[in-house]
Coordinates of C-alpha atoms in Angstrom, one line a residue:
Chain R
X14 CA 146.1 -65.0 174.7
X15 CA 144.8 -61.9 173.0
X16 CA 141.6 -59.8 173.5
X17 CA 139.6 -57.5 171.3
X18 CA 138.4 -55.5 174.3
X19 CA 139.5 -51.9 174.6
X20 CA 142.0 -51.1 177.3
X21 CA 139.4 -48.9 179.2
X22 CA 137.0 -51.9 179.5
X23 CA 139.8 -54.1 180.8
X24 CA 140.9 -51.6 183.4
X25 CA 137.3 -51.1 184.4
X26 CA 136.8 -54.8 184.9
X27 CA 140.0 -55.0 186.9
X28 CA 138.8 -52.1 189.0
X29 CA 135.5 -53.8 189.8
X30 CA 137.3 -57.0 190.8
X31 CA 139.6 -55.0 193.1
X32 CA 136.6 -53.2 194.6
X33 CA 135.0 -56.5 195.5
X34 CA 138.2 -57.9 196.9
X35 CA 139.0 -54.8 198.9
X36 CA 135.5 -54.5 200.1
X37 CA 135.4 -58.1 201.3
X38 CA 138.8 -58.0 203.0
X39 CA 137.9 -54.8 204.7
X40 CA 134.6 -56.3 205.8
X41 CA 136.4 -59.3 207.3
X42 CA 138.6 -56.9 209.2
X43 CA 135.6 -55.0 210.6
X44 CA 133.9 -58.2 211.5
X45 CA 136.9 -59.4 213.5
X46 CA 136.7 -56.1 215.4
X47 CA 133.0 -56.9 216.1
X48 CA 131.8 -53.9 214.1
X49 CA 129.5 -55.9 211.8
X50 CA 126.2 -57.3 213.2
X51 CA 125.0 -60.8 212.2
X52 CA 127.0 -62.8 209.7
X53 CA 128.7 -62.3 206.3
X54 CA 129.3 -64.6 203.4
X55 CA 132.3 -63.2 201.6
X56 CA 132.7 -63.3 197.8
X57 CA 136.5 -63.0 197.8
X58 CA 138.0 -65.4 195.3
X59 CA 134.9 -65.5 193.0
X60 CA 135.3 -61.9 191.6
X61 CA 135.8 -63.0 188.0
X62 CA 132.3 -64.5 187.9
X63 CA 130.3 -61.5 188.9
X64 CA 132.5 -59.1 187.0
X65 CA 132.8 -61.3 183.9
X66 CA 129.0 -61.7 183.8
X67 CA 128.0 -58.2 184.7
X68 CA 130.5 -56.7 182.2
X69 CA 128.4 -58.4 179.5
X70 CA 125.2 -56.6 180.7
X71 CA 123.7 -53.2 180.2
X72 CA 122.6 -50.9 183.0
X73 CA 118.9 -51.7 182.4
X74 CA 119.5 -55.4 182.5
X75 CA 118.5 -57.3 185.7
X76 CA 120.4 -59.5 188.1
X77 CA 119.2 -61.7 191.0
X78 CA 121.6 -62.6 193.7
X79 CA 122.3 -64.8 196.7
X80 CA 123.4 -64.8 200.4
X81 CA 126.9 -64.4 199.0
X82 CA 125.9 -61.4 197.1
X83 CA 128.2 -58.4 197.8
X84 CA 130.2 -59.1 194.7
X85 CA 127.1 -59.2 192.4
X86 CA 126.0 -55.8 193.7
X87 CA 129.4 -54.2 193.2
X88 CA 129.8 -55.7 189.8
X89 CA 126.4 -54.5 188.7
X90 CA 127.4 -51.0 189.7
X91 CA 126.1 -50.6 193.3
X92 CA 127.5 -47.7 195.4
X93 CA 130.1 -49.0 197.8
X94 CA 129.1 -46.6 200.5
X95 CA 125.4 -47.6 200.6
X96 CA 126.4 -51.2 200.3
X97 CA 128.7 -51.0 203.3
X98 CA 126.2 -48.9 205.2
X99 CA 123.5 -51.6 204.7
X100 CA 125.9 -54.4 205.9
X101 CA 126.5 -52.3 209.1
X102 CA 122.8 -51.9 209.6
X103 CA 122.7 -48.2 209.0
X104 CA 119.8 -46.0 207.9
X105 CA 121.8 -44.8 204.8
X106 CA 122.1 -48.4 203.5
X107 CA 120.4 -49.6 200.4
X108 CA 117.6 -51.1 202.4
X109 CA 117.5 -48.6 205.3
X110 CA 119.0 -51.3 207.5
X111 CA 116.1 -53.8 206.9
X112 CA 118.1 -56.2 204.8
X113 CA 121.7 -56.4 205.8
X114 CA 124.5 -58.5 204.2
X115 CA 122.2 -61.2 202.8
X116 CA 119.5 -58.8 201.3
X117 CA 121.0 -56.0 199.3
X118 CA 119.1 -54.6 196.4
X119 CA 119.5 -51.6 194.1
X120 CA 116.5 -51.5 191.8
X121 CA 117.8 -48.4 190.1
X122 CA 120.5 -50.4 188.4
X123 CA 118.4 -53.6 187.9
X124 CA 119.8 -55.4 190.9
X125 CA 116.6 -57.1 192.0
X126 CA 117.9 -58.1 195.3
X127 CA 119.6 -61.0 197.1
X128 CA 117.5 -63.8 198.6
X129 CA 119.0 -65.9 201.4
X130 CA 116.9 -68.9 200.7
X131 CA 119.1 -71.2 198.5
X132 CA 117.6 -71.5 195.1
X133 CA 114.8 -69.0 195.7
X134 CA 116.1 -66.4 193.3
X135 CA 115.8 -68.6 190.2
X136 CA 112.0 -68.4 189.8
X137 CA 112.2 -64.7 190.5
X138 CA 114.7 -64.3 187.6
X139 CA 112.3 -66.3 185.4
X140 CA 109.5 -63.9 186.3
X141 CA 111.7 -60.9 185.5
X142 CA 112.5 -62.6 182.2
X143 CA 108.8 -63.1 181.5
X144 CA 108.1 -59.5 182.4
X145 CA 110.7 -58.4 179.8
X146 CA 109.1 -60.6 177.2
X147 CA 105.6 -59.3 178.0
X148 CA 106.7 -55.7 178.1
X149 CA 108.6 -56.3 174.8
X150 CA 111.8 -54.5 176.0
X151 CA 115.3 -55.9 175.1
X152 CA 116.5 -56.4 178.6
X153 CA 117.9 -59.6 179.9
X154 CA 118.3 -61.2 183.3
X155 CA 121.4 -62.8 184.9
X156 CA 120.6 -65.1 187.7
X157 CA 123.4 -66.0 190.1
X158 CA 123.3 -69.1 192.3
X159 CA 125.6 -71.7 193.7
X160 CA 126.1 -75.4 192.8
X161 CA 124.2 -76.2 196.0
X162 CA 121.1 -74.4 194.7
X163 CA 121.2 -76.6 191.6
X164 CA 120.0 -79.4 193.9
X165 CA 116.8 -77.5 194.8
X166 CA 113.5 -78.1 193.1
X167 CA 113.4 -74.4 192.0
X168 CA 116.4 -75.0 189.8
X169 CA 114.5 -77.6 187.8
X170 CA 111.2 -75.7 187.7
X171 CA 112.9 -72.5 186.7
X172 CA 115.2 -73.8 184.0
X173 CA 112.4 -75.8 182.5
X174 CA 110.0 -72.8 182.5
X175 CA 112.6 -70.4 181.1
X176 CA 113.4 -72.9 178.3
X177 CA 109.8 -73.6 177.2
X178 CA 109.0 -69.9 177.1
X179 CA 112.4 -69.0 175.6
X180 CA 113.0 -66.3 178.2
X181 CA 116.0 -64.0 178.2
X182 CA 117.6 -65.4 181.3
X183 CA 121.3 -66.3 181.8
X184 CA 121.6 -68.8 184.6
X185 CA 125.0 -68.4 186.2
X186 CA 126.0 -71.2 188.5
X187 CA 129.0 -70.3 190.8
X188 CA 130.4 -73.7 191.5
X189 CA 132.8 -73.2 194.4
X190 CA 132.8 -76.9 195.2
X191 CA 131.2 -76.6 198.6
X192 CA 127.6 -76.0 199.8
X193 CA 128.4 -74.8 203.2
X194 CA 130.6 -77.7 204.3
X195 CA 129.2 -80.3 201.9
X196 CA 131.5 -81.2 199.1
X197 CA 129.9 -81.3 195.6
X198 CA 130.7 -85.1 195.2
X199 CA 128.6 -85.8 198.4
X200 CA 125.6 -84.0 197.1
X201 CA 125.5 -85.0 193.4
X202 CA 126.8 -87.7 191.1
X203 CA 128.1 -85.4 188.3
X204 CA 131.1 -83.2 188.0
X205 CA 129.8 -80.5 185.7
X206 CA 126.6 -78.6 186.7
X207 CA 126.5 -77.5 183.0
X208 CA 125.5 -81.1 182.1
X209 CA 122.2 -80.5 183.7
X210 CA 121.3 -78.1 180.8
X211 CA 120.7 -81.1 178.6
X212 CA 117.5 -81.9 180.6
X213 CA 116.0 -78.6 179.5
X214 CA 117.1 -78.5 175.9
X215 CA 119.3 -75.4 176.5
X216 CA 123.1 -74.8 176.1
X217 CA 125.2 -75.6 179.1
X218 CA 128.7 -74.3 179.3
X219 CA 131.4 -74.9 181.9
X220 CA 134.0 -72.2 182.2
X221 CA 137.0 -71.4 184.3
X222 CA 135.4 -69.1 186.8
X223 CA 138.7 -67.6 187.9
X224 CA 139.4 -66.3 184.4
X225 CA 137.4 -63.1 184.0
X226 CA 137.8 -62.9 180.3
X227 CA 136.7 -66.5 179.8
X228 CA 133.6 -65.8 181.9
X229 CA 133.0 -62.5 180.0
X230 CA 133.2 -64.2 176.6
X231 CA 130.9 -67.0 177.6
X232 CA 128.4 -64.5 179.2
X233 CA 128.5 -62.4 176.1
X234 CA 127.4 -65.3 174.0
X235 CA 124.6 -66.2 176.4
X236 CA 123.5 -62.6 176.7
X237 CA 123.4 -62.3 172.9
X238 CA 121.3 -65.5 172.7
X239 CA 119.0 -64.2 175.4
X240 CA 118.6 -60.8 173.8
X241 CA 118.0 -62.4 170.5
X242 CA 115.0 -64.3 171.8
X243 CA 116.6 -67.7 171.6
X244 CA 116.2 -68.4 175.3
X245 CA 118.2 -69.2 178.4
X246 CA 121.7 -70.6 178.8
X247 CA 123.2 -72.3 181.8
X248 CA 126.8 -71.2 182.6
X249 CA 128.8 -73.0 185.2
X250 CA 131.7 -71.0 186.5
X251 CA 134.2 -73.2 188.4
X252 CA 135.6 -71.1 191.2
X253 CA 136.5 -71.2 194.9
X254 CA 135.9 -69.0 197.9
X255 CA 139.0 -67.8 199.6
X256 CA 137.4 -68.0 203.0
X257 CA 134.9 -70.2 204.8
X258 CA 131.2 -70.3 204.2
X259 CA 130.5 -67.5 206.6
X260 CA 132.5 -65.6 209.1
X261 CA 132.6 -68.2 211.8
X262 CA 133.7 -71.0 209.4
X263 CA 137.4 -71.8 209.3
X264 CA 136.7 -74.2 206.4
X265 CA 138.7 -77.1 207.9
X266 CA 136.8 -79.5 205.6
X267 CA 138.8 -78.3 202.7
X268 CA 142.1 -80.1 202.0
X269 CA 145.2 -77.8 202.4
X270 CA 146.6 -78.7 199.0
X271 CA 143.2 -77.9 197.4
X272 CA 143.1 -74.5 199.0
X273 CA 146.7 -73.8 198.0
X274 CA 146.0 -74.8 194.4
X275 CA 143.0 -72.5 194.1
X276 CA 144.8 -69.6 195.9
X277 CA 147.5 -69.9 193.2
X278 CA 144.7 -69.5 190.6
X279 CA 143.6 -66.2 192.2
X280 CA 141.5 -64.4 189.6
X281 CA 142.8 -61.0 190.4
X282 CA 146.4 -62.0 190.3
X283 CA 145.9 -63.7 187.0
X284 CA 144.0 -60.8 185.4
X285 CA 146.7 -58.4 186.6
X286 CA 149.4 -60.4 184.9
X287 CA 147.3 -60.5 181.8
X288 CA 146.7 -56.7 181.8
X289 CA 150.5 -56.2 181.8
X290 CA 150.8 -58.6 178.8
X291 CA 148.0 -56.6 177.1
X292 CA 150.1 -53.5 177.4
X293 CA 148.5 -51.8 180.4
X294 CA 151.4 -50.2 182.2
X295 CA 152.3 -51.0 185.8
X296 CA 151.8 -47.3 186.8
X297 CA 148.3 -47.4 185.5
X298 CA 147.4 -50.5 187.4
X299 CA 148.9 -49.1 190.6
X300 CA 146.9 -45.9 190.1
X301 CA 143.7 -48.0 189.9
X302 CA 144.7 -50.0 193.0
X303 CA 145.3 -46.8 195.0
X304 CA 142.0 -45.3 193.9
X305 CA 140.1 -48.4 194.9
X306 CA 141.6 -48.5 198.3
X307 CA 140.6 -44.9 198.8
X308 CA 137.1 -45.8 197.7
X309 CA 136.9 -48.6 200.2
X310 CA 138.2 -46.3 203.0
X311 CA 135.6 -43.7 202.0
X312 CA 132.8 -46.4 202.1
X313 CA 133.8 -47.5 205.5
X314 CA 134.0 -43.9 206.8
X315 CA 130.5 -43.2 205.3
X316 CA 129.0 -46.3 206.8
X317 CA 130.6 -45.9 210.3
X318 CA 129.5 -42.3 210.5
X319 CA 126.0 -43.0 209.3
X320 CA 123.3 -43.2 211.9
X321 CA 121.3 -46.3 212.8
X322 CA 117.6 -46.2 211.9
X323 CA 115.2 -45.2 214.6
X324 CA 113.9 -48.4 216.4
X325 CA 110.3 -47.7 215.4
X326 CA 111.3 -47.7 211.7
X327 CA 111.0 -51.4 212.1
X328 CA 107.3 -51.0 211.8
X329 CA 107.5 -49.2 208.4
X330 CA 107.4 -50.5 204.9
X331 CA 105.6 -53.8 205.6
X332 CA 102.9 -52.8 203.0
X333 CA 103.0 -50.4 200.1
Chain J
X5 CA 69.9 -56.3 190.0
X6 CA 71.3 -59.1 187.8
X7 CA 72.5 -62.2 189.5
X8 CA 75.6 -64.1 188.4
X9 CA 77.7 -66.9 190.0
X10 CA 80.8 -66.5 192.2
X11 CA 82.8 -68.1 189.3
X12 CA 81.5 -65.6 186.8
X13 CA 82.0 -62.7 189.1
X14 CA 85.7 -63.7 189.5
X15 CA 86.0 -64.1 185.7
X16 CA 84.4 -60.7 185.1
X17 CA 86.9 -59.1 187.5
X18 CA 89.8 -60.7 185.6
X19 CA 88.4 -59.7 182.2
X20 CA 87.7 -56.1 183.2
X21 CA 91.1 -55.6 184.8
X22 CA 92.9 -57.1 181.8
X23 CA 91.1 -54.7 179.6
X24 CA 91.8 -51.8 181.9
X25 CA 95.5 -52.5 182.5
X26 CA 97.9 -54.1 180.0
X27 CA 100.2 -55.1 182.7
X28 CA 97.7 -57.6 184.2
X29 CA 98.3 -61.2 183.1
X30 CA 97.4 -64.7 184.3
X31 CA 99.4 -67.8 184.9
X32 CA 98.7 -71.2 186.3
X33 CA 98.2 -74.8 185.6
X34 CA 95.5 -75.6 183.0
X35 CA 94.1 -72.1 183.1
X36 CA 94.4 -71.7 179.3
X37 CA 92.3 -72.7 176.3
X38 CA 92.4 -76.4 176.8
X39 CA 90.8 -76.4 180.2
X40 CA 90.0 -72.9 181.4
X41 CA 91.0 -73.6 185.0
X42 CA 90.2 -76.6 187.1
X43 CA 87.1 -74.7 188.3
X44 CA 86.6 -72.9 185.0
X45 CA 87.2 -69.4 186.4
X46 CA 89.5 -68.5 183.5
X47 CA 87.3 -70.3 180.9
X48 CA 87.5 -68.4 177.6
X49 CA 90.1 -65.9 178.7
X50 CA 92.9 -67.4 176.6
X51 CA 90.7 -67.1 173.6
X52 CA 90.0 -63.5 174.4
X53 CA 93.4 -62.3 175.5
X54 CA 95.8 -64.8 173.9
X55 CA 98.1 -67.3 175.4
X56 CA 100.8 -64.8 176.3
X57 CA 98.5 -63.2 178.8
X58 CA 96.7 -66.3 179.9
X59 CA 99.6 -68.6 180.4
X60 CA 99.4 -72.3 181.0
X61 CA 102.3 -73.4 183.1
X62 CA 104.0 -76.7 183.9
X63 CA 103.1 -78.3 187.3
X64 CA 105.6 -76.1 189.2
X65 CA 103.9 -74.3 191.9
X66 CA 107.0 -72.7 193.4
X67 CA 108.0 -71.4 190.0
X68 CA 104.5 -70.2 189.2
X69 CA 104.5 -68.0 192.3
X70 CA 108.2 -67.1 192.0
X71 CA 107.6 -66.0 188.4
X72 CA 104.7 -63.9 189.6
X73 CA 107.1 -62.3 192.1
X74 CA 109.8 -61.5 189.5
X75 CA 107.2 -60.1 187.1
X76 CA 105.6 -58.0 189.8
X77 CA 108.8 -56.3 190.9
X78 CA 109.6 -55.4 187.3
X79 CA 106.4 -53.7 186.4
X80 CA 103.7 -56.3 185.8
X81 CA 100.6 -57.2 187.7
X82 CA 100.4 -61.0 187.6
X83 CA 97.5 -63.1 188.9
X84 CA 98.6 -66.6 189.6
X85 CA 96.2 -69.5 190.1
X86 CA 97.2 -72.4 192.3
X87 CA 94.8 -75.1 191.4
X88 CA 94.0 -76.2 195.0
X89 CA 94.8 -74.3 198.2
X90 CA 96.5 -77.3 199.6
X91 CA 99.2 -76.9 196.9
X92 CA 100.2 -73.5 198.2
X93 CA 102.5 -75.6 200.5
X94 CA 104.6 -76.2 197.4
X95 CA 104.9 -72.5 196.8
X96 CA 105.2 -71.4 200.5
X97 CA 108.8 -70.1 200.2
X98 CA 107.9 -67.8 197.3
X99 CA 104.7 -66.6 199.0
X100 CA 105.9 -66.2 202.6
X101 CA 109.6 -65.5 202.2
X102 CA 109.8 -63.8 198.9
X103 CA 106.6 -62.0 197.8
X104 CA 105.6 -60.9 201.3
X105 CA 109.1 -59.7 202.4
X106 CA 110.6 -58.3 199.2
X107 CA 109.3 -54.8 199.9
X108 CA 110.3 -54.7 203.5
X109 CA 113.7 -56.3 203.4
X110 CA 114.8 -54.1 200.4
X111 CA 113.8 -51.0 202.3
X112 CA 110.7 -50.2 200.2
X113 CA 112.6 -50.0 196.9
X114 CA 110.3 -52.6 195.4
X115 CA 106.6 -53.1 195.3
X116 CA 105.1 -56.5 194.6
X117 CA 101.7 -56.1 193.1
X118 CA 100.5 -59.7 192.6
X119 CA 97.6 -61.9 193.4
X120 CA 97.6 -65.6 194.1
X121 CA 94.1 -67.1 193.6
X122 CA 93.4 -70.5 195.1
X123 CA 90.3 -72.5 196.3
X124 CA 90.2 -73.9 199.8
X125 CA 87.5 -75.9 201.5
X126 CA 86.0 -79.3 202.0
X127 CA 82.7 -80.8 201.0
X128 CA 83.2 -82.6 197.8
X129 CA 84.9 -85.8 199.1
X130 CA 88.4 -85.3 197.6
X131 CA 90.2 -86.0 200.9
X132 CA 93.2 -84.7 202.7
X133 CA 95.2 -83.1 199.8
X134 CA 92.4 -81.1 198.1
X135 CA 90.1 -80.0 200.9
X136 CA 91.9 -78.0 203.5
X137 CA 91.3 -74.5 204.7
X138 CA 94.7 -73.0 205.3
X139 CA 93.9 -69.3 205.5
X140 CA 95.5 -69.0 209.0
X141 CA 98.9 -70.0 207.6
X142 CA 98.9 -66.8 205.6
X143 CA 97.6 -64.5 208.4
X144 CA 101.0 -65.3 210.0
X145 CA 102.9 -63.7 207.2
X146 CA 103.3 -59.9 207.5
X147 CA 103.5 -58.2 204.1
X148 CA 100.8 -60.4 202.6
X149 CA 97.1 -59.6 202.4
X150 CA 94.5 -62.4 202.8
X151 CA 91.1 -61.9 201.2
X152 CA 88.2 -64.3 201.8
X153 CA 85.2 -63.5 199.6
X154 CA 82.0 -65.3 200.5
X155 CA 79.6 -63.9 197.8
X156 CA 79.8 -63.1 194.1
X157 CA 79.7 -59.3 194.9
X158 CA 82.6 -59.6 197.3
X159 CA 84.5 -61.9 195.0
X160 CA 84.5 -59.5 192.1
X161 CA 85.1 -56.4 194.3
X162 CA 87.9 -57.9 196.4
X163 CA 89.7 -59.4 193.3
X164 CA 89.6 -56.0 191.7
X165 CA 91.1 -54.3 194.8
X166 CA 93.7 -57.1 194.9
X167 CA 94.8 -56.6 191.3
X168 CA 94.9 -52.8 191.5
X169 CA 96.8 -52.7 194.8
X170 CA 100.5 -52.6 195.2
X171 CA 100.9 -55.5 197.6
X172 CA 100.8 -59.3 197.3
X173 CA 97.4 -60.8 198.0
X174 CA 96.3 -64.3 198.6
X175 CA 92.7 -64.5 197.4
X176 CA 91.1 -67.5 199.1
X177 CA 88.2 -68.9 197.2
X178 CA 86.0 -71.8 198.2
X179 CA 85.2 -74.6 195.9
X180 CA 81.6 -74.9 197.0
X181 CA 81.0 -71.2 196.3
X182 CA 81.8 -71.2 192.6
X183 CA 78.2 -72.1 191.5
X184 CA 76.6 -69.8 194.1
X185 CA 74.6 -66.9 192.6
X186 CA 74.3 -63.4 193.9
X187 CA 73.7 -59.8 192.9
X188 CA 76.5 -58.1 191.2
X189 CA 76.2 -54.7 189.6
X190 CA 77.1 -54.1 186.0
X191 CA 79.1 -51.0 186.8
X192 CA 82.7 -51.0 187.9
X193 CA 83.2 -51.2 191.7
X194 CA 85.7 -52.4 194.2
X195 CA 85.4 -53.8 197.8
X196 CA 87.9 -52.2 200.1
X197 CA 90.2 -54.4 202.2
X198 CA 89.8 -54.4 206.0
X199 CA 86.1 -53.6 206.0
X200 CA 83.9 -56.3 207.5
X201 CA 80.4 -56.7 206.1
X202 CA 77.4 -57.4 208.2
X203 CA 75.7 -60.0 206.2
X204 CA 72.7 -60.1 208.5
X205 CA 71.7 -57.7 211.3
X206 CA 70.8 -59.1 214.7
X207 CA 70.8 -58.2 218.4
X208 CA 71.4 -61.3 220.6
X209 CA 74.6 -62.8 219.3
X210 CA 77.4 -62.1 216.8
X211 CA 78.4 -64.9 214.5
X212 CA 81.7 -64.1 212.7
X213 CA 82.1 -66.5 209.8
X214 CA 84.3 -66.7 206.7
X215 CA 84.0 -68.1 203.2
X216 CA 81.4 -70.9 202.9
X217 CA 80.7 -70.8 206.6
X218 CA 79.0 -67.4 206.1
X219 CA 76.2 -69.2 204.3
X220 CA 75.9 -71.9 206.9
X221 CA 75.8 -69.2 209.5
X222 CA 73.0 -67.4 207.6
X223 CA 71.0 -70.6 207.4
X224 CA 71.5 -71.2 211.1
X225 CA 70.5 -67.6 211.9
X226 CA 67.2 -68.1 210.0
X227 CA 66.5 -71.3 211.9
X228 CA 67.3 -69.7 215.3
X229 CA 65.0 -66.8 214.5
X230 CA 62.2 -69.3 213.7
X231 CA 62.3 -71.6 216.7
X232 CA 64.1 -69.8 219.5
X233 CA 63.5 -66.2 218.6
X234 CA 67.2 -65.6 218.9
X235 CA 68.4 -62.7 216.7
X236 CA 71.8 -63.5 215.1
X237 CA 74.1 -60.9 213.5
X238 CA 76.4 -62.5 210.9
X239 CA 79.6 -60.6 210.4
X240 CA 81.9 -61.5 207.4
X241 CA 85.4 -60.0 207.8
X242 CA 85.9 -60.3 204.0
X243 CA 89.7 -59.9 204.5
X244 CA 91.6 -61.7 207.3
X245 CA 94.6 -59.4 206.7
X246 CA 93.9 -56.6 207.2
X247 CA 91.3 -57.7 209.8
X248 CA 88.5 -55.3 210.6
X249 CA 89.0 -55.5 214.3
X250 CA 86.7 -52.5 214.9
X251 CA 83.9 -53.9 212.8
X252 CA 84.0 -57.1 214.8
X253 CA 84.2 -55.3 218.2
X254 CA 81.4 -53.0 217.2
X255 CA 79.1 -55.9 216.7
X256 CA 80.2 -57.6 219.9
X257 CA 79.5 -54.4 221.8
X258 CA 76.0 -54.5 220.4
X259 CA 75.2 -58.2 221.1
X260 CA 77.4 -59.1 224.0
X261 CA 78.1 -62.5 222.6
X262 CA 80.3 -64.0 219.9
X263 CA 80.5 -67.3 218.1
X264 CA 83.3 -67.7 215.6
X265 CA 82.7 -70.1 212.7
X266 CA 85.5 -71.2 210.4
X267 CA 86.3 -74.2 208.4
X268 CA 89.9 -74.4 209.3
X269 CA 91.5 -76.3 212.2
X270 CA 90.7 -75.0 215.6
X271 CA 94.2 -74.8 217.0
X272 CA 95.9 -71.5 216.1
X273 CA 93.3 -71.0 213.4
X274 CA 91.5 -68.0 212.1
X275 CA 89.0 -68.3 215.0
X276 CA 91.8 -68.1 217.5
X277 CA 93.0 -64.8 216.2
X278 CA 89.5 -63.3 216.2
X279 CA 88.9 -64.7 219.7
X280 CA 92.1 -63.0 220.9
X281 CA 91.0 -59.7 219.4
X282 CA 87.7 -59.9 221.2
X283 CA 89.4 -61.0 224.5
X284 CA 91.9 -58.1 224.3
X285 CA 89.6 -55.4 223.2
X286 CA 86.0 -56.2 224.2
X287 CA 86.1 -58.6 227.1
X288 CA 84.1 -56.2 229.3
X289 CA 81.3 -56.2 226.8
X290 CA 80.9 -60.0 226.8
X291 CA 78.0 -61.6 228.6
X292 CA 79.2 -65.1 227.8
X293 CA 82.5 -66.8 226.9
X294 CA 83.8 -66.7 223.4
X295 CA 82.6 -69.8 221.5
X296 CA 84.4 -71.3 218.5
X297 CA 83.0 -73.7 215.9
X298 CA 85.9 -75.1 213.8
X299 CA 87.4 -78.2 212.2
X300 CA 88.5 -80.5 215.1
X301 CA 92.2 -80.6 214.3
X302 CA 92.2 -83.6 211.9
X303 CA 93.2 -83.9 208.3
X304 CA 90.1 -83.9 206.1
X305 CA 88.9 -87.5 205.7
X306 CA 87.5 -88.9 202.4
X307 CA 84.4 -91.0 203.2
X308 CA 81.2 -88.8 203.1
X309 CA 80.1 -89.5 206.7
X310 CA 83.6 -88.8 208.0
X311 CA 84.1 -85.6 206.1
X312 CA 80.6 -84.4 207.1
X313 CA 81.5 -85.1 210.7
X314 CA 84.5 -82.8 210.8
X315 CA 83.1 -79.8 208.9
X316 CA 81.1 -77.3 210.8
X317 CA 77.4 -77.3 209.8
X318 CA 74.2 -75.5 210.7
X319 CA 73.5 -77.8 213.5
X320 CA 76.8 -77.2 215.2
X321 CA 76.4 -73.4 214.8
X322 CA 72.9 -73.5 216.3
X323 CA 74.2 -75.6 219.2
X324 CA 77.0 -73.1 219.9
X325 CA 74.7 -70.1 219.7
X326 CA 72.3 -71.7 222.1
X327 CA 75.1 -72.3 224.5
X328 CA 76.1 -68.7 224.7
X329 CA 72.6 -67.1 224.7

C-alpha cells in the first residue's frame, strides 16, 4: 500500500482520529462518574469514516450529522473545548447548553448540526445542496447517517431529489451493522446499502469504513463529482461501534467473536501501523499522541470549570 | 382602491418578494409551468422567474420541507407549498422537530427564514384527507409562527412579513378564500404578526374568528344587527402564533361576551387556547360564559349534507351569540 498524500496530511488525519477516540473514551469515563447529564452515543470505532470524509472537504463545505455526532464535529474542525462544554450542558458550549450531545452544531465551519431524529438530516443536506446550486458557489455537502436511517422514507425522498437535481451532496452511510439493537439482516434484505443507489441512478460504493485512506479516496472521488456538478454519490462505510448504542447499552446482542473480529480491525491501530510503513517515525507519532491527550485534558478542564447557563436562559432564542 | 382576489394577492406577494430579494425561491408539487399550483397561486411564476426558482418537486412532502430547512439555514429564503394542509402530516418532523427547533437547539447559531404555504378548510366535498383545519397542531410548536389570513389584504401583507422575517412560518390559507375579492393597495406594505384586526366594530359581543369563519361571522353579525339589534364585534387574530392576546382581551373588556368561531376540531383546538386566554386574563369582565363554535370532533365527511352538518355556519354562530347575549 502506498499513498500520494503528504506526510503532514497523514499525521493530521491521525491526529483527528485520536482526538475523537480520546474525546469519546474520556466522555465514557466522565459518564461513569455521573458527570454527564442525559445520554451519549459514542463514535469510538468509527473514526475512519468521519475523518476520511471530512479530510476530503474544504472548510466552507457543509456537513450534517446524527445523534452519534461527536466524531463528525471534531473531524470537521470543531473546537474540543466547546464541544465538551456543550455535552456537559455548560453555557460555553456550542449551543449554550440548549442542544447537548445529540445536537451539536458549528455553523462557522459548515457543521450544520446534528439531528437526533433518525433520517431527518438527509432532506436538510439536500436543501443545503440546493442552496449551493442556487447561490452558485462551489461548496459541497457531506451527509452522515447510519444504515438504520436508510430504512426511513426521508432516505428515499432525499436521494431521489438530490439525483434529479444533480445536487452536490455526498451521502455517507455509516453501516455499523446495528440500528440500536436491531441487526441489519433483521431490518433489510440486502447486505450492501450502496446497492440502493441503483434506484436513484447514482453511483453507490461500499468501502472498508475502518480504513481511513480507503474512505478518504472514495470520498475524494464523490466530492469531485459533486463539485463538478455531476450530482450525488452514496458511500457506504462498513464499520463498527466499539461500545453499545448509548451509555446504558452493554450491547449483549452482539456475538463475542464478531466484536473481537472488529476490535482487531481498529481503524486507529491500523492507520498507526500504516503511518510507520509510510515512514512517519515512532517519535513523531508519540508526540501527536501526547499532544492530543493534553488537548482532551484541556477540553475537560474548560468544560468542568465553565458555568451552567442561568435557568431563565431557557426562554431565550426560541425566535430570531 | 382596486380589488383583487386572495389568490392574486398571494401571487403578487410572491412576485414582489422574488423581485426584491434573489434569495427567495419557491418549491412544491406542481407549482411550476405545467400546473401553476393546485390552486393556481403560482400560476405564471415559473415562466417569469424560471424553473430554478419556481421548482417542481417529486411527491415528497418531508423532503420538500426538509429541503427548505437546509436552504434556509444556508442563506436562502425558501417558500414551500404543501398542496393540501392535511399533507403537512407527512412533513411534520421537518416542520415541528427541525425547522422550528433548529435555532433554539443550536444556541441561536442559525436562523431559519422559511415559509410553508398550505390550504386548509372544508366546503368543497373532498372528504377526510383534503379538508381538515389543523392550525392548532402548529400552535403547539414553539419556534414556529402560524399566520391565518382571511382577506386578500391580509394574505399579501402577512405573506410578505413571513418571507422577510427570520423565522419559520406556516401560512395557513383556506381553499374557499382563493376566489374572494378584496381591496389591496398597489403600494408595498406588510401586515405585522401578532396584531389582531377588528373586522367589524360592535358593542354587545365579541366574535373571534379565523380564516373562512371570519366571513361567516361577518354575515352572522349583519343578520343579528338586522333582527335582534345585537351589535357584534368581529375580531380576526390574523396570526395564531404570536397570538394578540391583548387585542382579544381589549374587545372582551368592551363587550363583556365572547364567542369563538373556528373550523377546526373543538377539543384542544384554536378555540380552546383563545378561551383559556380569556379565562386567565379577562374572566372578571365576562357577563356570560365563553362560547365556542367549532367542528364537532369528527373527521370531515364527504357527502354534502354530512359535510355541511359539521362545519360551523352563520346559523350556528347566530345561535351561539344569542345564547350569550
